Coordinates of N, CA and C in Angstrom, one line a residue:
X26 N 91.8 86.3 114.9 CA 93.3 85.9 115.0 C 93.4 86.4 116.7
X27 N 93.2 87.7 116.9 CA 93.1 87.9 118.8 C 91.3 87.2 119.3
X28 N 90.6 86.6 118.8 CA 89.5 85.9 119.8 C 90.5 84.6 120.2
X29 N 90.7 84.1 118.8 CA 91.5 82.8 118.4 C 92.8 82.8 119.7
X30 N 93.9 83.9 119.5 CA 94.4 83.4 120.7 C 94.0 84.4 122.4
X31 N 93.1 84.5 122.6 CA 91.8 84.3 123.9 C 91.6 83.3 123.7
X32 N 90.6 82.6 123.1 CA 90.5 81.0 123.4 C 91.8 80.4 123.9
X33 N 92.4 80.4 123.3 CA 93.7 79.5 123.9 C 94.3 80.0 125.1
X34 N 94.2 81.0 124.9 CA 94.7 81.6 126.7 C 93.6 81.6 127.7
X35 N 92.5 80.9 127.5 CA 91.0 81.3 128.7 C 91.7 79.5 128.8
X36 N 92.5 78.9 127.7 CA 92.4 77.6 128.1 C 94.2 76.8 129.2
X37 N 95.2 77.9 128.5 CA 95.8 77.9 129.3 C 96.2 78.8 130.6
X38 N 96.0 79.9 130.4 CA 95.8 80.6 131.2 C 94.5 81.1 132.4
X39 N 93.5 80.7 131.5 CA 92.3 81.2 132.5 C 91.5 81.8 132.2
X40 N 90.1 81.9 132.6 CA 89.5 83.1 132.1 C 90.0 84.8 132.6
X41 N 90.7 84.8 133.1 CA 91.4 86.2 133.5 C 92.2 86.7 133.0
X42 N 93.5 86.1 132.0 CA 94.0 87.2 131.5 C 93.8 86.7 130.3
X43 N 92.4 85.6 129.7 CA 91.6 86.2 128.3 C 90.5 87.7 128.1
X44 N 90.1 87.5 129.2 CA 89.2 88.1 129.0 C 89.5 90.1 129.5
X45 N 90.3 91.0 129.9 CA 90.7 92.2 129.2 C 90.7 92.0 127.6
X46 N 91.6 91.3 127.4 CA 90.7 91.9 125.4 C 90.3 91.1 125.3
X47 N 88.6 89.5 125.4 CA 87.5 89.9 124.5 C 86.8 91.2 124.6
X48 N 86.9 91.4 126.2 CA 86.1 92.7 125.9 C 86.2 93.8 125.2
X49 N 87.9 93.7 125.0 CA 88.5 94.8 124.4 C 87.7 95.4 123.5
X50 N 88.3 94.2 122.4 CA 86.8 93.8 120.8 C 85.4 94.4 120.9
X51 N 85.6 93.3 122.4 CA 83.4 93.7 121.8 C 83.0 95.2 122.2
X52 N 83.8 95.7 123.2 CA 84.2 97.4 122.9 C 84.1 97.9 121.5
X53 N 85.0 97.6 121.0 CA 85.4 98.8 119.8 C 84.6 98.4 117.5
X54 N 83.6 96.9 118.8 CA 82.3 96.2 118.1 C 81.1 96.9 117.6
X55 N 80.7 97.3 119.0 CA 80.0 97.2 120.1 C 79.7 99.2 119.1
X56 N 81.2 99.8 119.6 CA 81.4 101.1 119.1 C 81.0 102.0 117.8
X57 N 81.8 101.0 117.4 CA 82.0 100.9 115.4 C 80.7 100.2 114.8
X58 N 80.8 99.1 115.6 CA 78.7 98.2 114.4 C 77.9 99.8 113.8
X59 N 77.7 100.4 113.7 CA 76.2 101.4 113.8 C 77.6 102.3 112.9
X60 N 78.8 102.4 112.3 CA 79.2 103.2 111.6 C 80.1 102.2 109.7
X61 N 80.1 101.4 110.6 CA 80.0 100.6 109.0 C 79.3 100.3 108.2
X62 N 79.9 100.2 106.9 CA 78.4 100.5 105.7 C 77.6 99.0 106.2
X63 N 76.4 98.7 105.8 CA 75.2 97.6 105.6 C 75.6 96.2 104.8
X64 N 76.6 96.1 104.4 CA 77.4 94.8 103.9 C 78.6 94.3 104.6
X65 N 78.9 95.0 105.3 CA 79.9 95.2 107.0 C 79.5 94.4 108.0
X66 N 77.9 95.1 108.0 CA 76.7 95.3 109.7 C 76.5 94.0 110.0
X67 N 76.0 93.0 109.0 CA 76.1 91.1 109.7 C 77.3 90.9 109.5
X68 N 78.4 90.5 109.2 CA 79.1 89.8 109.8 C 79.6 90.6 110.8
X69 N 80.4 91.8 110.8 CA 80.7 92.5 112.0 C 79.3 91.8 113.8
X70 N 78.6 92.3 113.0 CA 77.6 91.1 114.5 C 77.8 89.9 114.5
X71 N 77.8 88.9 114.0 CA 77.7 87.1 113.7 C 78.8 87.1 114.1
X72 N 80.2 88.3 113.8 CA 81.6 88.0 114.7 C 81.3 88.3 116.2
X73 N 80.7 89.3 116.6 CA 80.7 90.7 117.7 C 79.9 88.8 117.6
X74 N 78.7 88.7 118.4 CA 77.7 88.0 117.8 C 78.6 85.9 119.1
X75 N 79.4 86.1 118.4 CA 80.9 84.6 118.7 C 81.8 85.6 119.8
X76 N 82.3 86.6 120.0 CA 82.9 86.6 121.2 C 81.6 86.8 122.1
X77 N 80.2 87.6 122.1 CA 79.4 87.5 122.9 C 79.8 86.5 124.1
X78 N 79.8 85.2 123.0 CA 79.5 84.0 123.8 C 81.2 84.0 124.7
X79 N 81.5 83.9 123.8 CA 83.0 83.4 124.6 C 83.1 84.2 125.7
X80 N 82.3 85.5 125.7 CA 82.8 86.5 127.2 C 81.4 86.0 127.9
X81 N 80.9 85.1 127.8 CA 79.9 84.5 128.5 C 80.0 83.1 129.3
X82 N 80.5 82.4 127.9 CA 81.8 81.4 129.1 C 83.4 81.8 129.5
X83 N 83.6 83.3 129.7 CA 84.2 83.1 130.6 C 84.2 83.6 132.1
X84 N 83.4 84.4 132.3 CA 82.3 84.4 132.7 C 81.1 83.5 133.7
X85 N 81.7 83.4 133.5 CA 80.5 81.6 133.6 C 82.0 81.1 133.8
X86 N 83.6 81.0 133.7 CA 83.6 80.1 134.3 C 84.4 80.7 135.0
X87 N 84.2 81.9 135.6 CA 84.6 82.8 136.8 C 83.5 82.9 138.2
X88 N 82.4 82.4 137.3 CA 81.3 82.0 138.9 C 80.2 83.5 139.2
X89 N 80.2 84.3 137.7 CA 79.5 85.5 137.6 C 78.4 85.0 136.8
X90 N 77.5 84.8 137.3 CA 76.5 84.6 136.1 C 75.8 86.2 135.2
X91 N 75.3 86.9 136.9 CA 74.9 88.1 136.5 C 75.9 89.5 135.0
X92 N 77.2 88.7 134.6 CA 78.0 88.1 133.6 C 78.0 88.1 132.6
X93 N 77.6 86.5 132.3 CA 77.8 86.2 131.6 C 76.2 85.6 130.7
X94 N 75.7 86.6 131.9 CA 74.0 86.6 131.1 C 73.9 87.9 130.9
X95 N 74.1 88.9 130.5 CA 75.2 90.5 130.1 C 74.9 89.7 128.7
X96 N 76.3 88.9 128.1 CA 76.8 88.5 127.5 C 76.1 87.7 126.4
X97 N 75.6 86.3 127.2 CA 74.9 85.9 126.3 C 73.6 86.4 125.3
X98 N 73.4 87.6 126.7 CA 71.3 88.0 126.2 C 72.0 89.0 124.6
X99 N 74.1 89.7 124.9 CA 74.3 90.9 123.3 C 75.3 89.0 123.0
X100 N 75.0 88.5 123.3 CA 75.9 87.6 121.8 C 74.5 87.4 121.4
X101 N 72.9 87.1 121.4 CA 71.8 86.2 121.4 C 71.3 88.3 120.1
X102 N 71.2 88.9 121.2 CA 70.9 90.2 120.1 C 71.6 90.1 118.4
X103 N 73.4 90.1 119.4 CA 73.8 90.8 118.0 C 72.9 89.0 116.9
X104 N 73.4 88.3 117.0 CA 73.3 86.8 116.4 C 72.2 86.9 116.1
X105 N 70.6 87.2 116.6 CA 69.3 87.8 115.7 C 70.3 88.9 114.3
X106 N 70.5 89.8 115.6 CA 70.3 90.9 114.3 C 71.7 90.8 112.9
X107 N 72.3 90.0 112.7 CA 73.2 89.3 112.2 C 72.8 88.4 111.1
X108 N 70.9 87.3 111.5 CA 70.4 85.9 111.1 C 71.4 85.1 111.3
X109 N 72.2 84.8 112.1 CA 73.3 83.7 112.5 C 72.1 82.8 113.9
X110 N 71.1 82.0 112.7 CA 70.0 80.9 112.5 C 70.7 79.8 114.6
X111 N 72.2 80.0 113.6 CA 72.6 78.3 113.6 C 73.4 79.3 115.3
X112 N 74.1 79.7 115.6 CA 74.2 81.1 116.7 C 73.9 81.0 118.0
X113 N 71.9 81.8 117.0 CA 70.8 82.4 118.1 C 71.8 80.4 119.0
X114 N 71.3 79.0 118.4 CA 70.3 78.5 118.8 C 71.7 77.6 119.6
X115 N 72.9 77.8 119.8 CA 73.7 77.3 120.5 C 73.9 78.1 121.1
X116 N 73.6 79.5 121.6 CA 73.5 80.2 122.4 C 72.3 80.0 123.6
X117 N 71.5 79.4 122.9 CA 70.0 78.6 124.1 C 70.6 77.6 124.6
X118 N 71.9 76.9 123.7 CA 72.1 76.0 124.6 C 72.7 76.2 125.8
X119 N 74.1 77.2 125.9 CA 74.6 77.5 126.7 C 73.8 78.1 127.7
X120 N 72.6 79.3 127.5 CA 71.3 79.5 128.4 C 70.7 78.5 128.8
X121 N 70.3 77.2 128.5 CA 70.2 75.9 128.8 C 71.0 75.4 130.4
X122 N 72.4 75.5 130.2 CA 73.5 74.9 130.6 C 73.8 75.8 131.9
X123 N 73.7 76.9 132.0 CA 73.8 77.8 133.5 C 72.4 77.9 133.7
X124 N 71.1 77.6 133.8 CA 69.9 77.2 134.1 C 70.6 75.8 134.6
X125 N 71.3 74.9 134.4 CA 71.4 73.5 135.4 C 72.6 74.0 136.5
X126 N 73.7 75.0 135.8 CA 74.2 75.2 137.2 C 73.1 76.2 138.2
X127 N 72.4 76.7 138.2 CA 71.2 77.2 138.9 C 70.5 76.5 140.0
X128 N 70.1 74.5 138.8 CA 69.5 73.7 138.9 C 67.9 74.2 139.1
X129 N 67.9 74.8 137.9 CA 66.4 75.4 137.5 C 65.6 74.9 136.0
X130 N 65.3 73.2 136.2 CA 64.7 72.5 135.9 C 63.5 72.7 134.8
X131 N 63.0 74.2 135.2 CA 61.9 74.1 134.1 C 62.9 75.2 133.2
X132 N 63.8 75.9 133.4 CA 64.7 76.8 132.8 C 65.5 75.9 131.4
X133 N 66.2 74.3 132.5 CA 67.2 74.0 131.4 C 65.9 73.5 130.4
X134 N 65.2 72.7 130.7 CA 64.5 71.9 130.0 C 63.7 73.0 128.2
X135 N 63.2 73.6 129.0 CA 63.3 75.1 128.5 C 63.7 76.2 127.0
X136 N 64.9 75.3 127.7 CA 65.2 76.5 126.7 C 66.2 75.2 126.2
X137 N 67.1 74.4 126.3 CA 66.9 73.4 125.5 C 66.3 72.7 124.8
X138 N 65.4 72.9 125.1 CA 64.0 72.8 123.8 C 64.1 73.1 123.0
X139 N 64.5 74.2 122.6 CA 63.8 75.6 122.1 C 65.6 75.9 121.6
X140 N 65.8 74.8 121.7 CA 67.6 75.1 121.0 C 67.9 73.3 119.8
X141 N 66.5 72.8 120.5 CA 66.4 71.8 120.0 C 65.6 72.0 118.7
X142 N 64.4 72.4 118.7 CA 63.2 72.8 117.5 C 63.0 74.1 117.2
X143 N 64.4 75.1 117.9 CA 64.8 76.4 116.6 C 65.0 76.2 114.6
X144 N 64.6 77.3 113.9 CA 64.7 76.5 112.9 C 66.5 76.4 112.0
X145 N 67.3 76.8 112.6 CA 67.9 76.9 112.5 C 68.6 75.0 112.6
X146 N 70.3 74.8 111.4 CA 70.9 73.7 111.0 C 71.9 74.2 112.4
X147 N 72.2 73.1 113.2 CA 72.8 73.3 114.5 C 74.3 71.9 114.0
X148 N 75.8 72.4 114.6 CA 76.3 71.1 114.0 C 75.9 70.3 114.5
X149 N 76.6 68.6 113.9 CA 76.3 67.4 114.8 C 75.9 67.6 116.1
X150 N 77.7 68.2 116.7 CA 77.5 67.9 117.9 C 77.4 68.8 118.7
X151 N 76.9 70.3 118.0 CA 76.4 71.0 119.9 C 74.9 70.1 119.6
X152 N 74.6 69.1 117.9 CA 72.7 68.9 118.3 C 72.5 67.8 119.0
X153 N 73.8 67.6 119.2 CA 73.6 66.1 119.7 C 74.2 66.2 121.6
X154 N 75.6 68.0 121.9 CA 74.4 68.2 123.0 C 73.9 68.9 123.9
X155 N 73.2 69.7 122.9 CA 71.4 70.0 122.6 C 70.7 68.6 123.7
X156 N 70.9 68.2 122.1 CA 69.5 66.5 123.1 C 70.0 66.5 124.7
X157 N 71.3 66.2 124.6 CA 71.7 65.7 125.8 C 70.9 66.6 126.9
X158 N 71.2 68.0 126.7 CA 70.7 68.8 127.8 C 69.8 68.4 128.0
X159 N 68.6 68.1 126.7 CA 67.2 67.5 126.5 C 67.2 66.9 127.8
X160 N 68.2 65.8 128.1 CA 67.6 64.0 128.3 C 68.3 64.8 130.1
X161 N 69.4 66.2 129.8 CA 69.3 66.2 130.9 C 67.8 67.0 132.1
X162 N 67.4 68.2 131.1 CA 66.1 69.3 132.1 C 64.9 67.5 132.1
X163 N 64.4 66.7 131.2 CA 64.1 65.7 131.7 C 64.0 65.1 132.5
X164 N 65.2 64.5 133.1 CA 66.0 63.9 134.4 C 65.1 64.5 135.4
X165 N 66.0 66.0 135.5 CA 65.4 67.4 136.5 C 64.5 67.5 136.7
X166 N 63.0 68.0 136.1 CA 61.7 67.5 135.8 C 60.8 66.8 136.3
X167 N 61.6 65.0 136.3 CA 61.5 63.9 137.3 C 60.5 63.0 136.2
X168 N 60.6 63.3 135.0 CA 60.1 62.2 134.2 C 60.3 60.5 134.2
X169 N 59.5 60.1 133.1 CA 60.0 58.6 133.1 C 61.0 58.0 132.5
X170 N 62.1 57.2 133.1 CA 63.1 57.1 132.9 C 63.4 56.5 131.7
X171 N 62.9 56.1 131.1 CA 62.4 55.7 129.7 C 62.3 56.7 128.7
X172 N 61.5 57.8 128.6 CA 61.8 59.4 128.0 C 63.6 59.8 128.2
X173 N 64.3 60.0 129.1 CA 65.5 60.3 129.6 C 66.3 59.2 128.6
X174 N 66.2 58.2 128.8 CA 67.3 57.0 128.1 C 66.8 57.1 126.5
X175 N 65.7 56.8 126.4 CA 65.1 57.1 124.9 C 66.0 58.2 124.4
X176 N 66.1 59.9 125.2 CA 66.8 60.5 124.2 C 67.9 60.9 124.5
X177 N 68.6 59.8 125.4 CA 69.8 60.1 125.9 C 70.8 58.7 124.8
X178 N 69.8 58.0 123.9 CA 69.6 57.4 122.7 C 70.3 57.7 121.7
X179 N 69.3 59.1 121.2 CA 69.3 59.4 119.5 C 70.2 60.4 120.4
X180 N 71.1 60.6 121.3 CA 71.9 61.2 122.0 C 73.5 60.6 121.0
X181 N 72.9 59.3 122.0 CA 74.3 58.2 121.7 C 74.6 58.2 120.2
X182 N 73.6 58.0 119.7 CA 73.1 57.6 117.7 C 73.8 58.8 116.5
X183 N 73.5 60.0 117.5 CA 73.6 61.1 116.8 C 75.3 61.0 116.8
X184 N 75.8 61.1 118.0 CA 77.4 61.2 118.8 C 78.2 60.6 118.2
X185 N 78.3 58.9 116.6 CA 78.2 58.1 116.5 C 78.3 58.9 114.7
X186 N 77.0 59.3 113.8 CA 77.6 60.2 113.1 C 78.5 61.3 112.8
X187 N 78.3 62.3 114.5 CA 79.1 63.5 114.1 C 80.3 63.4 114.3
X188 N 80.6 61.9 115.0 CA 82.4 61.7 114.7 C 83.3 61.3 113.5
X189 N 82.1 60.5 112.6 CA 82.4 60.9 111.0 C 82.7 61.7 110.1
X190 N 81.9 63.1 110.4 CA 81.3 64.1 110.3 C 81.7 65.8 111.0
X191 N 82.9 65.7 111.8 CA 83.0 66.7 112.8 C 83.9 67.2 112.4
X192 N 83.4 68.7 112.7 CA 83.7 70.0 112.4 C 84.1 70.7 113.5
X193 N 84.6 71.4 113.9 CA 84.8 72.2 114.5 C 83.9 73.1 115.7
X194 N 82.3 73.7 114.3 CA 82.6 74.4 114.9 C 81.7 75.2 116.3
X195 N 81.6 76.5 116.4 CA 81.8 76.9 118.0 C 82.3 76.0 119.0
X196 N 83.3 75.5 118.6 CA 84.8 75.9 119.3 C 83.7 74.6 120.3
X197 N 82.9 73.5 120.2 CA 82.7 72.7 120.8 C 83.5 71.6 121.9
X198 N 83.8 71.6 123.4 CA 84.6 71.1 123.7 C 84.0 69.5 123.7
X199 N 82.5 69.0 123.0 CA 82.0 67.7 124.3 C 82.6 66.7 123.3
X200 N 82.8 65.8 123.9 CA 83.0 64.9 123.5 C 82.7 63.1 124.1
X201 N 83.5 62.5 123.4 CA 82.6 61.2 124.5 C 82.8 60.7 125.4
X202 N 83.1 61.7 126.7 CA 83.9 61.9 127.9 C 82.3 62.5 128.5
X203 N 82.3 63.7 127.5 CA 81.2 64.6 128.5 C 79.4 63.8 127.7
X204 N 79.3 63.4 127.0 CA 78.0 62.3 126.6 C 78.1 61.4 127.6

């Protein structure tokens, strides 16, 4: 519930208001994860991965790339430990987007491709976002416009299908305007 409140606070009050509580929750998870029973550890780590990804987003919003990277890396570690494969793919997408902010074409393309080709089943809207990010990486690398457009066409087709099966996994903001 408190993560939900933090996400709402980020939307209305900004990341500076949400971040202290998020970091407090993550600190509690980090402190106690080794002490909980094995049956609780996986779900707690998955929950921690979601929160760490959100902390990474908040730091990106604050233009603090080193802190964002730290929390995305922690999110990946916890998602791997929890065997939350979909979260791993989602974090790769977020890291690719962060590489775009740095105009690092190779990392954009490499991370987007990794998010697309991993062993996970991403929710439809997230897959659309990944495919669009792949197209962005192709464009940044100077690939032919036909390859970029072909990739974007695939994203558009999937987006239409995703609208029919819309589910808000990972809190994705992705909509027709973003596409």
